[in-house]
CSV table of N, CA, C and O in Angstrom, one decimal:
chain,number,residue,atom,x,y,z
J,214,MET,N,125.1,126.7,111.4
J,214,MET,CA,125.6,125.3,111.1
J,214,MET,C,126.0,124.8,112.4
J,214,MET,O,125.6,123.5,112.6
J,215,THR,N,126.6,125.6,113.5
J,215,THR,CA,126.8,125.0,114.6
J,215,THR,C,125.6,124.4,115.4
J,215,THR,O,125.5,123.4,116.1
J,216,LEU,N,124.5,125.1,115.3
J,216,LEU,CA,123.2,124.8,115.8
J,216,LEU,C,122.7,123.6,115.5
J,216,LEU,O,122.2,122.6,116.1
J,217,PHE,N,123.0,123.3,114.0
J,217,PHE,CA,122.5,122.3,113.4
J,217,PHE,C,123.2,121.0,113.8
J,217,PHE,O,122.7,119.9,114.1
J,218,LEU,N,124.6,121.1,113.9
J,218,LEU,CA,125.4,120.0,114.4
J,218,LEU,C,125.1,119.7,116.0
J,218,LEU,O,125.0,118.5,116.2
J,219,GLN,N,124.8,120.8,116.9
J,219,GLN,CA,124.3,120.4,118.1
J,219,GLN,C,123.1,119.6,118.2
J,219,GLN,O,122.8,118.9,119.2
J,220,ASN,N,122.2,120.1,117.3
J,220,ASN,CA,121.0,119.3,117.4
J,220,ASN,C,121.0,117.7,116.7
J,220,ASN,O,120.4,116.6,117.2
J,221,CYS,N,121.8,117.7,115.8
J,221,CYS,CA,122.0,116.3,115.3
J,221,CYS,C,122.6,115.3,116.2
J,221,CYS,O,122.6,114.1,116.2
J,222,LEU,N,123.7,116.0,117.2
J,222,LEU,CA,124.6,115.3,118.0
J,222,LEU,C,123.9,115.2,119.3
J,222,LEU,O,124.6,114.6,120.6
J,223,ALA,N,122.5,115.6,119.5
J,223,ALA,CA,122.0,115.5,121.0
J,223,ALA,C,121.7,114.3,121.3
J,223,ALA,O,121.6,113.4,120.5
J,224,PHE,N,121.2,114.3,122.6
J,224,PHE,CA,120.9,112.9,123.0
J,224,PHE,C,120.0,111.9,122.3
J,224,PHE,O,120.2,110.9,121.8
J,225,PRO,N,118.6,112.2,122.1
J,225,PRO,CA,117.6,111.3,121.4
J,225,PRO,C,118.1,111.2,120.1
J,225,PRO,O,118.0,110.0,119.4
J,226,THR,N,118.3,112.0,119.1
J,226,THR,CA,118.9,111.9,118.0
J,226,THR,C,119.9,111.2,117.7
J,226,THR,O,120.1,110.2,116.3
J,227,ILE,N,121.1,111.2,118.4
J,227,ILE,CA,122.4,110.4,118.0
J,227,ILE,C,122.0,108.7,118.2
J,227,ILE,O,122.6,108.2,117.4
J,228,ILE,N,121.1,108.4,118.9
J,228,ILE,CA,120.7,106.7,119.1
J,228,ILE,C,120.4,106.5,117.5
J,228,ILE,O,120.3,105.4,117.1
J,229,PHE,N,119.0,107.3,117.3
J,229,PHE,CA,118.3,107.1,115.9
J,229,PHE,C,119.3,107.3,114.8
J,229,PHE,O,119.1,106.5,113.7
J,230,SER,N,120.2,108.3,114.9
J,230,SER,CA,121.3,108.3,113.6
J,230,SER,C,122.0,107.1,113.7
J,230,SER,O,122.5,106.7,112.4
J,231,GLY,N,122.5,106.8,114.6
J,231,GLY,CA,123.5,105.7,114.7
J,231,GLY,C,122.8,104.3,114.3
J,231,GLY,O,123.4,103.7,113.6
J,232,LEU,N,121.7,104.1,114.7
J,232,LEU,CA,120.9,102.7,114.2
J,232,LEU,C,120.7,102.9,112.6
J,232,LEU,O,120.7,102.1,111.8
J,233,LEU,N,120.3,104.2,112.4
J,233,LEU,CA,120.1,104.5,110.8
J,233,LEU,C,121.4,104.3,110.0
J,233,LEU,O,121.2,103.7,108.8
J,234,ILE,N,122.4,104.5,110.5
J,234,ILE,CA,123.7,104.3,109.8
J,234,ILE,C,124.1,102.8,109.6
J,234,ILE,O,124.3,102.3,108.6
J,235,ILE,N,123.7,102.1,111.0
J,235,ILE,CA,124.0,100.7,110.7
J,235,ILE,C,122.9,99.9,109.7
J,235,ILE,O,123.6,99.0,108.9
J,236,VAL,N,121.9,100.3,109.8
J,236,VAL,CA,120.9,99.8,108.8
J,236,VAL,C,121.4,100.0,107.1
J,236,VAL,O,121.2,99.2,106.4
J,237,LEU,N,121.7,101.4,107.4
J,237,LEU,CA,122.2,101.8,105.8
J,237,LEU,C,123.4,101.0,105.2
J,237,LEU,O,123.3,100.6,104.2
J,238,LEU,N,124.2,100.8,106.2
J,238,LEU,CA,125.4,100.0,105.8
J,238,LEU,C,125.0,98.6,105.5
J,238,LEU,O,125.7,98.1,104.4
J,239,TYR,N,124.2,97.9,106.2
J,239,TYR,CA,123.7,96.8,105.9
J,239,TYR,C,123.1,96.6,104.6
J,239,TYR,O,123.4,95.6,104.0
J,240,TRP,N,122.2,97.6,104.3
J,240,TRP,CA,121.5,97.3,102.9
J,240,TRP,C,122.1,97.7,101.9
J,240,TRP,O,122.2,97.2,100.9
J,241,ILE,N,123.3,98.7,102.0
J,241,ILE,CA,124.1,99.0,101.0
J,241,ILE,C,125.1,97.8,100.6
J,241,ILE,O,125.4,97.2,99.3
J,242,SER,N,125.5,96.9,101.7
J,242,SER,CA,126.5,96.0,101.5
J,242,SER,C,125.6,94.7,101.1
J,242,SER,O,126.1,93.8,100.3
J,243,ALA,N,124.3,94.6,101.2
J,243,ALA,CA,123.5,93.8,100.7
J,243,ALA,C,123.0,93.8,99.5
J,243,ALA,O,123.1,92.9,98.4
J,244,ALA,N,123.0,95.1,99.1
J,244,ALA,CA,122.5,95.4,97.3
J,244,ALA,C,123.9,94.9,96.5
J,244,ALA,O,123.8,94.6,95.6
J,245,PHE,N,124.9,95.2,97.0
J,245,PHE,CA,126.2,94.7,96.2
J,245,PHE,C,126.6,93.3,96.4
J,245,PHE,O,127.6,93.0,95.8
J,246,GLY,N,125.9,92.4,97.3
J,246,GLY,CA,126.2,91.2,97.4
J,246,GLY,C,127.2,90.8,98.2
J,246,GLY,O,127.7,89.7,98.0
J,247,LEU,N,127.8,91.6,99.2
J,247,LEU,CA,128.8,91.7,99.9
J,247,LEU,C,128.4,90.7,101.1
J,247,LEU,O,129.2,90.3,101.8
J,248,LEU,N,127.2,90.9,101.7
J,248,LEU,CA,126.8,90.4,102.8
J,248,LEU,C,125.5,89.4,102.8
J,248,LEU,O,124.6,90.0,102.0
J,249,ASP,N,125.7,88.1,102.9
J,249,ASP,CA,124.7,87.2,102.8
J,249,ASP,C,124.1,86.6,104.0
J,249,ASP,O,124.9,85.4,104.3
J,250,ILE,N,123.3,87.0,104.9
J,250,ILE,CA,122.9,86.5,105.9
J,250,ILE,C,121.6,85.9,105.9
J,250,ILE,O,120.6,86.4,105.2
J,251,ASP,N,121.7,84.6,106.1
J,251,ASP,CA,120.1,83.6,105.8
J,251,ASP,C,119.8,83.3,107.3
J,251,ASP,O,120.2,82.1,107.8
J,252,ILE,N,118.8,84.1,107.8
J,252,ILE,CA,118.3,84.0,108.9
J,252,ILE,C,117.3,82.8,108.8
J,252,ILE,O,117.2,82.1,110.1
J,253,LEU,N,116.3,82.8,107.8
J,253,LEU,CA,115.2,82.0,107.7
J,253,LEU,C,115.9,80.7,106.8
J,253,LEU,O,114.8,80.0,106.3
J,254,ASN,N,117.1,80.5,106.9
J,254,ASN,CA,117.4,79.2,106.0
J,254,ASN,C,117.3,77.9,107.0
J,254,ASN,O,118.0,77.8,108.0
J,255,ILE,N,116.4,77.4,106.5
J,255,ILE,CA,116.0,76.1,107.3
J,255,ILE,C,116.3,74.9,106.5
J,255,ILE,O,115.2,73.9,106.3
J,256,ASP,N,117.4,74.6,105.7
J,256,ASP,CA,117.5,73.3,104.9
J,256,ASP,C,117.7,72.2,105.5
J,256,ASP,O,117.7,71.2,105.2
J,257,GLY,N,118.4,72.1,106.7
J,257,GLY,CA,118.3,71.0,107.6
J,257,GLY,C,117.3,70.4,108.2
J,257,GLY,O,117.3,69.2,108.6
J,258,VAL,N,116.0,71.2,108.2
J,258,VAL,CA,114.7,70.5,108.8
J,258,VAL,C,114.1,69.6,107.7
J,258,VAL,O,113.7,70.3,106.6
J,259,ASP,N,113.8,68.6,107.9
J,259,ASP,CA,112.9,67.8,107.0
J,259,ASP,C,111.6,67.8,107.5
J,259,ASP,O,111.1,67.2,108.6
J,260,ILE,N,110.6,68.4,106.7
J,260,ILE,CA,109.1,68.3,107.3
J,260,ILE,C,108.4,67.6,106.4
J,260,ILE,O,108.2,67.7,105.1
J,261,ASN,N,107.5,66.6,107.1
J,261,ASN,CA,106.6,65.8,106.2
J,261,ASN,C,105.4,66.3,106.0
J,261,ASN,O,104.7,66.8,107.2
J,262,THR,N,104.9,66.7,104.9
J,262,THR,CA,103.6,67.4,104.8
J,262,THR,C,102.6,66.4,103.8
J,262,THR,O,101.8,66.7,103.5
J,263,ASP,N,102.9,65.3,104.1
J,263,ASP,CA,101.9,64.0,103.6
J,263,ASP,C,100.7,64.0,104.5
J,263,ASP,O,100.9,63.9,105.7
J,264,VAL,N,99.5,64.3,104.1
J,264,VAL,CA,98.1,64.1,104.8
J,264,VAL,C,97.3,63.1,104.2
J,264,VAL,O,97.0,63.5,103.0
J,265,ASP,N,97.0,62.4,105.1
J,265,ASP,CA,96.0,61.4,104.5
J,265,ASP,C,94.8,61.7,105.6
J,265,ASP,O,94.6,62.3,106.4
J,266,GLY,N,93.6,61.0,105.3
J,266,GLY,CA,92.4,61.1,106.2
J,266,GLY,C,92.6,60.2,107.4
J,266,GLY,O,92.1,60.6,108.4
J,267,PHE,N,93.5,59.5,107.7
J,267,PHE,CA,93.9,58.7,108.9
J,267,PHE,C,94.8,59.5,109.7
J,267,PHE,O,95.0,59.0,110.9
J,268,ASP,N,95.6,60.5,109.2
J,268,ASP,CA,96.2,61.3,110.3
J,268,ASP,C,95.4,62.3,111.1
J,268,ASP,O,95.9,62.7,111.9
J,269,ALA,N,94.1,62.4,110.7
J,269,ALA,CA,93.3,63.5,111.5
J,269,ALA,C,93.0,62.9,112.8
J,269,ALA,O,92.8,61.7,113.2
J,270,PRO,N,93.1,63.7,113.9
J,270,PRO,CA,92.8,63.3,115.1
J,270,PRO,C,91.3,62.7,115.3
J,270,PRO,O,90.3,63.3,114.4
J,271,VAL,N,90.9,62.0,116.2
J,271,VAL,CA,89.7,61.2,116.3
J,271,VAL,C,89.2,61.7,117.4
J,271,VAL,O,89.7,62.3,118.7
J,272,TRP,N,87.9,62.3,117.1
J,272,TRP,CA,86.8,63.0,118.4
J,272,TRP,C,86.6,61.9,119.4
J,272,TRP,O,85.9,61.3,118.7
J,273,PRO,N,86.5,62.2,120.7
J,273,PRO,CA,86.0,61.0,121.4
J,273,PRO,C,84.6,61.3,121.6
J,273,PRO,O,84.1,62.2,121.4
J,274,ASP,N,83.9,60.0,121.7
J,274,ASP,CA,82.5,59.9,121.6
J,274,ASP,C,81.9,59.7,123.1
J,274,ASP,O,82.4,58.8,123.8
J,275,TYR,N,81.5,60.9,123.2
J,275,TYR,CA,80.8,60.7,125.1
J,275,TYR,C,79.7,60.3,125.2
J,275,TYR,O,78.8,60.5,126.1
J,276,SER,N,79.1,59.5,124.2
J,276,SER,CA,77.7,58.9,124.4
J,276,SER,C,77.6,57.7,125.2
J,276,SER,O,78.3,57.2,125.5
């Protein structure tokens, strides 16, 4: 058991274990609805999606 703990707490694995614990805590709290982070929430942006034939760019005539 001591050898297992030494390997778990060694240099490369402790970094990934710490990151895994952070991700697991985030997903557990998100599953219970305790944490609501809206990174892609763009409610304040008004985007005009109307497209006419007149909105298309005009290609120059080089003749």
